[in-house]
Amino acid sequence: MKICIYPGSFDPVTNGHYDIIKRSAQLFDKVIVAVGQNSSKKTVFSTEERVQFIKKVTEHLPNVEVESFSGLLVDFVKEKRANVIVKGLRAVSDFEYEFQMASMNHKLAPNIETIFMMTSIKYSYLSSSIVREVGRLGGCIQSLVPEVILEDIQEKLRP
Ligand code: PNS
């Protein structure tokens, strides 16, 4: 069984993340979306909210599971008996950070491979921070996040 882990902060999950989840679900037997905490970011949505949003968005995808994790990502990957980490790459600007993370994870666990998927061009400008900013200032985030969680997100971000 080929299992991959798709980790991130998902604060909140965007259409760009959803695109990567769907495409990974076609390539792997099981995708575990791993909601973590980037130590240099303070999240707006709680861990529970971030997990519930992704569960709602992926409930029609039978081979996708959603869990939160703390501690090292590679330990979570091993615990799930997976050996692949999937990450989305939007632009050159993502590369340096992702390269550093993938290299460190490889050093910590050489048997775990990180693979990158290019984010669909139509979402290349999209990020959770853009969604938070536009939502907080009352702008329309309708095409930025999956429809089923739009209201929940708008409600929380609205000033
Ligand atoms: O949304 P992000 O910022 O890309 O998510 C980052 C996340 C949560 C995947 C990353 O910070 C992470 O893996 N945190 C767990 C701690 C860890 O393993 N750090 C070492 C990797 S270099």
PDB file of C-alpha atoms in Angstrom, residues 27-151:
ATOM      1  CA  LEU A  27      -1.349   8.706  -7.290  1.00  0.00           C
ATOM      2  CA  PHE A  28      -1.339   7.035  -3.868  1.00  0.00           C
ATOM      3  CA  ASP A  29      -3.480   4.375  -2.207  1.00  0.00           C
ATOM      4  CA  LYS A  30      -3.827   6.580   0.835  1.00  0.00           C
ATOM      5  CA  VAL A  31      -3.158  10.264   1.507  1.00  0.00           C
ATOM      6  CA  ILE A  32      -2.835  11.453   5.089  1.00  0.00           C
ATOM      7  CA  VAL A  33      -3.163  15.206   5.352  1.00  0.00           C
ATOM      8  CA  ALA A  34      -1.055  16.134   8.374  1.00  0.00           C
ATOM      9  CA  VAL A  35      -1.975  19.381  10.081  1.00  0.00           C
ATOM     10  CA  GLY A  36       1.055  20.695  11.914  1.00  0.00           C
ATOM     11  CA  GLN A  37       2.429  23.781  13.506  1.00  0.00           C
ATOM     12  CA  ASN A  38       5.172  25.813  11.891  1.00  0.00           C
ATOM     13  CA  SER A  39       7.071  27.110  14.934  1.00  0.00           C
ATOM     14  CA  SER A  40       7.619  30.499  13.272  1.00  0.00           C
ATOM     15  CA  LYS A  41       3.905  31.053  12.533  1.00  0.00           C
ATOM     16  CA  LYS A  42       1.044  31.680  14.954  1.00  0.00           C
ATOM     17  CA  THR A  43      -2.151  30.320  13.473  1.00  0.00           C
ATOM     18  CA  VAL A  44      -5.484  32.155  13.308  1.00  0.00           C
ATOM     19  CA  PHE A  45      -7.499  28.910  13.224  1.00  0.00           C
ATOM     20  CA  SER A  46      -7.084  26.334  15.990  1.00  0.00           C
ATOM     21  CA  THR A  47      -5.685  22.895  15.206  1.00  0.00           C
ATOM     22  CA  GLU A  48      -9.162  21.412  15.625  1.00  0.00           C
ATOM     23  CA  GLU A  49     -10.710  23.968  13.216  1.00  0.00           C
ATOM     24  CA  ARG A  50      -7.999  23.380  10.613  1.00  0.00           C
ATOM     25  CA  VAL A  51      -8.494  19.608  10.818  1.00  0.00           C
ATOM     26  CA  GLN A  52     -12.298  19.895  10.625  1.00  0.00           C
ATOM     27  CA  PHE A  53     -12.142  22.183   7.566  1.00  0.00           C
ATOM     28  CA  ILE A  54     -10.020  19.671   5.652  1.00  0.00           C
ATOM     29  CA  LYS A  55     -12.227  16.768   6.766  1.00  0.00           C
ATOM     30  CA  LYS A  56     -15.281  18.599   5.434  1.00  0.00           C
ATOM     31  CA  VAL A  57     -13.558  19.411   2.139  1.00  0.00           C
ATOM     32  CA  THR A  58     -12.303  15.849   1.575  1.00  0.00           C
ATOM     33  CA  GLU A  59     -15.199  13.765   2.908  1.00  0.00           C
ATOM     34  CA  HIS A  60     -16.028  12.540  -0.628  1.00  0.00           C
ATOM     35  CA  LEU A  61     -12.463  11.286  -1.178  1.00  0.00           C
ATOM     36  CA  PRO A  62     -12.365   7.755   0.290  1.00  0.00           C
ATOM     37  CA  ASN A  63      -8.587   7.416   0.416  1.00  0.00           C
ATOM     38  CA  VAL A  64      -7.897  10.709   2.214  1.00  0.00           C
ATOM     39  CA  GLU A  65      -7.499  10.943   5.994  1.00  0.00           C
ATOM     40  CA  VAL A  66      -6.807  14.027   8.085  1.00  0.00           C
ATOM     41  CA  GLU A  67      -4.831  14.136  11.323  1.00  0.00           C
ATOM     42  CA  SER A  68      -2.919  16.648  13.365  1.00  0.00           C
ATOM     43  CA  PHE A  69       0.624  16.069  14.524  1.00  0.00           C
ATOM     44  CA  SER A  70       3.144  17.652  16.832  1.00  0.00           C
ATOM     45  CA  GLY A  71       6.855  17.019  17.022  1.00  0.00           C
ATOM     46  CA  LEU A  72       8.977  16.120  14.048  1.00  0.00           C
ATOM     47  CA  LEU A  73       7.259  15.468  10.747  1.00  0.00           C
ATOM     48  CA  VAL A  74       9.535  12.510   9.969  1.00  0.00           C
ATOM     49  CA  ASP A  75       8.453  10.811  13.219  1.00  0.00           C
ATOM     50  CA  PHE A  76       4.814  11.181  12.202  1.00  0.00           C
ATOM     51  CA  VAL A  77       5.614   9.782   8.744  1.00  0.00           C
ATOM     52  CA  LYS A  78       7.287   6.724  10.321  1.00  0.00           C
ATOM     53  CA  GLU A  79       4.427   6.249  12.786  1.00  0.00           C
ATOM     54  CA  LYS A  80       2.029   6.071   9.816  1.00  0.00           C
ATOM     55  CA  ARG A  81       4.295   3.579   8.041  1.00  0.00           C
ATOM     56  CA  ALA A  82       4.615   5.915   5.082  1.00  0.00           C
ATOM     57  CA  ASN A  83       7.798   6.902   3.280  1.00  0.00           C
ATOM     58  CA  VAL A  84       6.716   9.749   1.042  1.00  0.00           C
ATOM     59  CA  ILE A  85       6.079  13.401   1.912  1.00  0.00           C
ATOM     60  CA  VAL A  86       4.186  15.402  -0.709  1.00  0.00           C
ATOM     61  CA  LYS A  87       4.541  19.166  -0.916  1.00  0.00           C
ATOM     62  CA  GLY A  88       3.153  21.701  -3.351  1.00  0.00           C
ATOM     63  CA  LEU A  89       5.447  24.201  -5.048  1.00  0.00           C
ATOM     64  CA  ARG A  90       3.986  27.443  -6.347  1.00  0.00           C
ATOM     65  CA  ALA A  91       6.863  29.548  -7.502  1.00  0.00           C
ATOM     66  CA  VAL A  92      10.594  30.027  -7.254  1.00  0.00           C
ATOM     67  CA  SER A  93       9.980  31.878  -3.992  1.00  0.00           C
ATOM     68  CA  ASP A  94       8.770  28.651  -2.345  1.00  0.00           C
ATOM     69  CA  PHE A  95      11.857  26.769  -3.403  1.00  0.00           C
ATOM     70  CA  GLU A  96      14.411  27.893  -0.847  1.00  0.00           C
ATOM     71  CA  TYR A  97      12.220  27.124   2.170  1.00  0.00           C
ATOM     72  CA  GLU A  98      11.026  23.814   0.749  1.00  0.00           C
ATOM     73  CA  PHE A  99      14.556  22.814  -0.252  1.00  0.00           C
ATOM     74  CA  GLN A 100      15.756  23.458   3.296  1.00  0.00           C
ATOM     75  CA  MET A 101      12.911  21.441   4.835  1.00  0.00           C
ATOM     76  CA  ALA A 102      13.259  18.540   2.408  1.00  0.00           C
ATOM     77  CA  SER A 103      17.030  18.422   2.931  1.00  0.00           C
ATOM     78  CA  MET A 104      16.695  18.487   6.729  1.00  0.00           C
ATOM     79  CA  ASN A 105      14.003  15.812   6.654  1.00  0.00           C
ATOM     80  CA  HIS A 106      16.224  13.702   4.413  1.00  0.00           C
ATOM     81  CA  LYS A 107      19.100  14.088   6.850  1.00  0.00           C
ATOM     82  CA  LEU A 108      16.865  13.055   9.753  1.00  0.00           C
ATOM     83  CA  ALA A 109      15.315  10.123   7.876  1.00  0.00           C
ATOM     84  CA  PRO A 110      17.111   9.108   4.654  1.00  0.00           C
ATOM     85  CA  ASN A 111      14.457   6.518   3.792  1.00  0.00           C
ATOM     86  CA  ILE A 112      11.725   9.124   3.577  1.00  0.00           C
ATOM     87  CA  GLU A 113      11.434  10.834   0.208  1.00  0.00           C
ATOM     88  CA  THR A 114       9.941  14.306  -0.351  1.00  0.00           C
ATOM     89  CA  ILE A 115       8.259  14.789  -3.709  1.00  0.00           C
ATOM     90  CA  PHE A 116       7.015  18.089  -5.093  1.00  0.00           C
ATOM     91  CA  MET A 117       3.943  18.730  -7.126  1.00  0.00           C
ATOM     92  CA  MET A 118       3.596  21.974  -9.071  1.00  0.00           C
ATOM     93  CA  THR A 119       0.541  23.861  -7.908  1.00  0.00           C
ATOM     94  CA  SER A 120      -1.928  24.459 -10.683  1.00  0.00           C
ATOM     95  CA  ILE A 121      -1.145  27.775 -12.450  1.00  0.00           C
ATOM     96  CA  LYS A 122      -4.575  29.136 -11.586  1.00  0.00           C
ATOM     97  CA  TYR A 123      -3.709  28.934  -7.881  1.00  0.00           C
ATOM     98  CA  SER A 124      -0.080  30.015  -8.157  1.00  0.00           C
ATOM     99  CA  TYR A 125      -0.759  33.342  -6.406  1.00  0.00           C
ATOM    100  CA  LEU A 126      -2.834  31.783  -3.654  1.00  0.00           C
ATOM    101  CA  SER A 127      -1.759  31.259  -0.041  1.00  0.00           C
ATOM    102  CA  SER A 128      -3.442  30.894   3.335  1.00  0.00           C
ATOM    103  CA  SER A 129      -2.048  34.271   4.374  1.00  0.00           C
ATOM    104  CA  ILE A 130      -3.640  35.959   1.317  1.00  0.00           C
ATOM    105  CA  VAL A 131      -6.983  34.337   2.236  1.00  0.00           C
ATOM    106  CA  ARG A 132      -6.681  35.569   5.833  1.00  0.00           C
ATOM    107  CA  GLU A 133      -5.742  39.088   4.747  1.00  0.00           C
ATOM    108  CA  VAL A 134      -8.508  39.490   2.140  1.00  0.00           C
ATOM    109  CA  GLY A 135     -11.113  37.871   4.427  1.00  0.00           C
ATOM    110  CA  ARG A 136     -10.147  40.001   7.400  1.00  0.00           C
ATOM    111  CA  LEU A 137     -10.504  43.178   5.349  1.00  0.00           C
ATOM    112  CA  GLY A 138     -13.932  42.164   4.048  1.00  0.00           C
ATOM    113  CA  GLY A 139     -12.894  41.161   0.504  1.00  0.00           C
ATOM    114  CA  CYS A 140     -14.388  38.257  -1.423  1.00  0.00           C
ATOM    115  CA  ILE A 141     -12.633  34.922  -0.831  1.00  0.00           C
ATOM    116  CA  GLN A 142     -15.194  32.839  -2.721  1.00  0.00           C
ATOM    117  CA  SER A 143     -12.886  31.456  -5.393  1.00  0.00           C
ATOM    118  CA  LEU A 144      -9.973  31.022  -3.000  1.00  0.00           C
ATOM    119  CA  VAL A 145     -11.288  28.356  -0.630  1.00  0.00           C
ATOM    120  CA  PRO A 146     -13.544  25.341  -1.166  1.00  0.00           C
ATOM    121  CA  GLU A 147     -17.229  26.310  -1.210  1.00  0.00           C
ATOM    122  CA  VAL A 148     -18.211  23.982   1.672  1.00  0.00           C
ATOM    123  CA  ILE A 149     -16.073  25.865   4.189  1.00  0.00           C
ATOM    124  CA  LEU A 150     -16.456  29.377   2.757  1.00  0.00           C
ATOM    125  CA  GLU A 151     -19.003  30.592   5.307  1.00  0.00           C
TER     126      GLU A 151
END
